[in-house]
Amino acid sequence: MTETAARIIDGKAVAAAVRAEVAARTATLGYRPGLAVVLVGDDPASAIYVRNKDRAANAVGIAARTIPLPASVAEAELLAVIARLNADASVDGILVQLPLPPQVRARAVIEAIDPAKDVDGFHPINVGRLHEGVATLVPCTPLGVMKLLAAAGVSLRGARALVLGRSSIVGKPMAALLTAADATVTVAHSRTRDLPAECRRAEVLVAAVGRAELVRGDWIANDATVIDVGINRLADGRLVGDVAYDEAAAVAGAITPVPGGVGPMTIACLLENTLRAAAARRSRPG
Ligand code: NAP
């Protein structure tokens, strides 16, 4: 085992602080913001995740409900559910748990959600606003990463940041948020030449690839901040990130563990997005 030099960024503690802040603000509203989670099929991992979301929401005064639908659901049926939720004044946030079965086009479903209720921040209107630098509902995981960086006191202005991964859920919005925070951002992916060299240039490295321990200790610059979004289950049952933690912690200045880093932030940010959507929608005239 290598000696740990890096400061550990404690996602559980930061997430608890975000949840406490949401609970305090929700208590002053005079109504319970509503969150509807649509769960299609019976994937056990999705079911556990949705149950955790429900529990966390109710604990901060958000009225969460799950709408379970069979794996055989037709796209039209799912779109009708979304239309009902869009029209329901008690619902402030709508989240459709992904992935969806093959007969349903995820894109059609995401585009059917009222952008004002799109607490995942995946609707093209919200994606566009994010890239325009306009305040909007932002995807929960990259938003959580920004909060971790802030809590760790990492200065982003002018910093060289590398985002490893270019998915719509993590990599792309992550790059947009870091750019908006004045970092100089590089996005790397599976076609990047000499990934280790790209990583070594980074003062802030965010790994979101879904490849167990891909990023090695000698890919990391001395004193860099390393944020590991990856969640990978090894054959022996262990949960590891996209970064080889012990090696990385020996050189990095600060690092997030897996589990207990980015993971807890995602649900906390979903709760914050629900509160934000409720406050914005319910204060609109008319
Ligand atoms: P994804 O949609 O599969 O995207 C993976 C990205 O990594 C792609 O852009 C891909 O490049 C790139 N990539 C894959 N293999 C690579 C390699 N060997 N070298 C360089 N780049 C490579 O995954 P995602 O949804 O963004 O999720 C990424 C990870 O984060 C997963 O482990 C997931 O479980 C985790 N995650 C965690 C949370 C959380 O709450 N903590 C939330 C969401 C996701 P191409 O574009 O070229 O294919």
PDB file of N, CA and C in Angstrom, residues 2 5 19 21 24 35 60 65 90 98 125 139 145 160 164 168 183 199 202 205 235 255 257-258:
ATOM      1  N   THR A   2       0.552   2.199  -0.871  1.00  0.00           N
ATOM      2  CA  THR A   2       1.343   3.430  -0.963  1.00  0.00           C
ATOM      3  C   THR A   2       0.913   4.411   0.127  1.00  0.00           C
ATOM      4  N   ALA A   5      -0.699  10.893   0.451  1.00  0.00           N
ATOM      5  CA  ALA A   5      -0.286  12.266   0.684  1.00  0.00           C
ATOM      6  C   ALA A   5      -1.456  13.222   0.477  1.00  0.00           C
ATOM      7  N   ARG A  19     -27.737  18.706   1.683  1.00  0.00           N
ATOM      8  CA  ARG A  19     -29.072  18.228   2.069  1.00  0.00           C
ATOM      9  C   ARG A  19     -29.646  19.054   3.225  1.00  0.00           C
ATOM     10  N   GLU A  21     -28.994  22.159   3.913  1.00  0.00           N
ATOM     11  CA  GLU A  21     -29.352  23.468   3.358  1.00  0.00           C
ATOM     12  C   GLU A  21     -30.695  23.380   2.611  1.00  0.00           C
ATOM     13  N   ALA A  24     -33.473  23.103   5.177  1.00  0.00           N
ATOM     14  CA  ALA A  24     -33.732  24.385   5.853  1.00  0.00           C
ATOM     15  C   ALA A  24     -34.543  25.303   4.934  1.00  0.00           C
ATOM     16  N   LEU A  35     -41.506  15.742  -6.323  1.00  0.00           N
ATOM     17  CA  LEU A  35     -40.574  15.091  -7.255  1.00  0.00           C
ATOM     18  C   LEU A  35     -41.196  13.773  -7.712  1.00  0.00           C
ATOM     19  N   VAL A  60     -35.829  15.585   3.359  1.00  0.00           N
ATOM     20  CA  VAL A  60     -35.598  17.046   3.329  1.00  0.00           C
ATOM     21  C   VAL A  60     -36.895  17.812   3.040  1.00  0.00           C
ATOM     22  N   ARG A  65     -42.527  10.747  -5.211  1.00  0.00           N
ATOM     23  CA  ARG A  65     -43.290   9.528  -5.521  1.00  0.00           C
ATOM     24  C   ARG A  65     -42.679   8.852  -6.735  1.00  0.00           C
ATOM     25  N   SER A  90     -48.708  19.925  -8.664  1.00  0.00           N
ATOM     26  CA  SER A  90     -48.002  19.514  -7.431  1.00  0.00           C
ATOM     27  C   SER A  90     -46.625  18.916  -7.743  1.00  0.00           C
ATOM     28  N   LEU A  98     -32.856   6.208 -16.175  1.00  0.00           N
ATOM     29  CA  LEU A  98     -32.275   5.588 -17.374  1.00  0.00           C
ATOM     30  C   LEU A  98     -31.463   4.364 -16.940  1.00  0.00           C
ATOM     31  N   ILE A 125     -33.135  22.158 -24.121  1.00  0.00           N
ATOM     32  CA  ILE A 125     -33.228  23.575 -23.733  1.00  0.00           C
ATOM     33  C   ILE A 125     -32.275  23.861 -22.576  1.00  0.00           C
ATOM     34  N   PRO A 139     -27.195  19.078 -14.937  1.00  0.00           N
ATOM     35  CA  PRO A 139     -27.100  17.662 -14.542  1.00  0.00           C
ATOM     36  C   PRO A 139     -26.439  17.475 -13.172  1.00  0.00           C
ATOM     37  N   VAL A 145     -19.834  17.646  -8.629  1.00  0.00           N
ATOM     38  CA  VAL A 145     -18.379  17.789  -8.727  1.00  0.00           C
ATOM     39  C   VAL A 145     -17.981  19.253  -8.484  1.00  0.00           C
ATOM     40  N   ARG A 160      -5.636  24.513 -15.526  1.00  0.00           N
ATOM     41  CA  ARG A 160      -5.742  23.515 -16.602  1.00  0.00           C
ATOM     42  C   ARG A 160      -6.551  22.338 -16.081  1.00  0.00           C
ATOM     43  N   LEU A 164     -12.094  13.606 -18.420  1.00  0.00           N
ATOM     44  CA  LEU A 164     -11.881  12.327 -19.101  1.00  0.00           C
ATOM     45  C   LEU A 164     -13.253  11.681 -19.266  1.00  0.00           C
ATOM     46  N   SER A 168     -23.110  12.712 -22.348  1.00  0.00           N
ATOM     47  CA  SER A 168     -24.040  13.839 -22.135  1.00  0.00           C
ATOM     48  C   SER A 168     -24.398  13.976 -20.666  1.00  0.00           C
ATOM     49  N   ALA A 183     -11.914  27.806 -16.011  1.00  0.00           N
ATOM     50  CA  ALA A 183     -10.807  26.865 -16.192  1.00  0.00           C
ATOM     51  C   ALA A 183     -10.507  26.750 -17.688  1.00  0.00           C
ATOM     52  N   CYS A 199      -3.338  13.705 -19.238  1.00  0.00           N
ATOM     53  CA  CYS A 199      -3.683  13.729 -17.809  1.00  0.00           C
ATOM     54  C   CYS A 199      -2.598  14.445 -17.005  1.00  0.00           C
ATOM     55  N   ALA A 202      -2.794  18.132 -16.354  1.00  0.00           N
ATOM     56  CA  ALA A 202      -3.967  18.689 -15.670  1.00  0.00           C
ATOM     57  C   ALA A 202      -3.686  19.063 -14.217  1.00  0.00           C
ATOM     58  N   LEU A 205      -8.259  17.116 -12.523  1.00  0.00           N
ATOM     59  CA  LEU A 205      -8.589  15.986 -13.404  1.00  0.00           C
ATOM     60  C   LEU A 205      -9.914  15.378 -12.947  1.00  0.00           C
ATOM     61  N   ALA A 235     -14.852  -8.081 -10.173  1.00  0.00           N
ATOM     62  CA  ALA A 235     -15.348  -9.459 -10.089  1.00  0.00           C
ATOM     63  C   ALA A 235     -15.427  -9.927  -8.633  1.00  0.00           C
ATOM     64  N   ILE A 255      -8.064  14.404  -3.441  1.00  0.00           N
ATOM     65  CA  ILE A 255      -8.686  13.323  -4.227  1.00  0.00           C
ATOM     66  C   ILE A 255     -10.013  12.918  -3.600  1.00  0.00           C
ATOM     67  N   PRO A 257     -12.581   9.823  -2.777  1.00  0.00           N
ATOM     68  CA  PRO A 257     -12.599   8.360  -2.694  1.00  0.00           C
ATOM     69  C   PRO A 257     -13.792   7.782  -3.455  1.00  0.00           C
ATOM     70  N   VAL A 258     -13.754   6.506  -3.739  1.00  0.00           N
ATOM     71  CA  VAL A 258     -14.909   5.756  -4.265  1.00  0.00           C
ATOM     72  C   VAL A 258     -15.042   4.501  -3.408  1.00  0.00           C
TER      73      VAL A 258
END
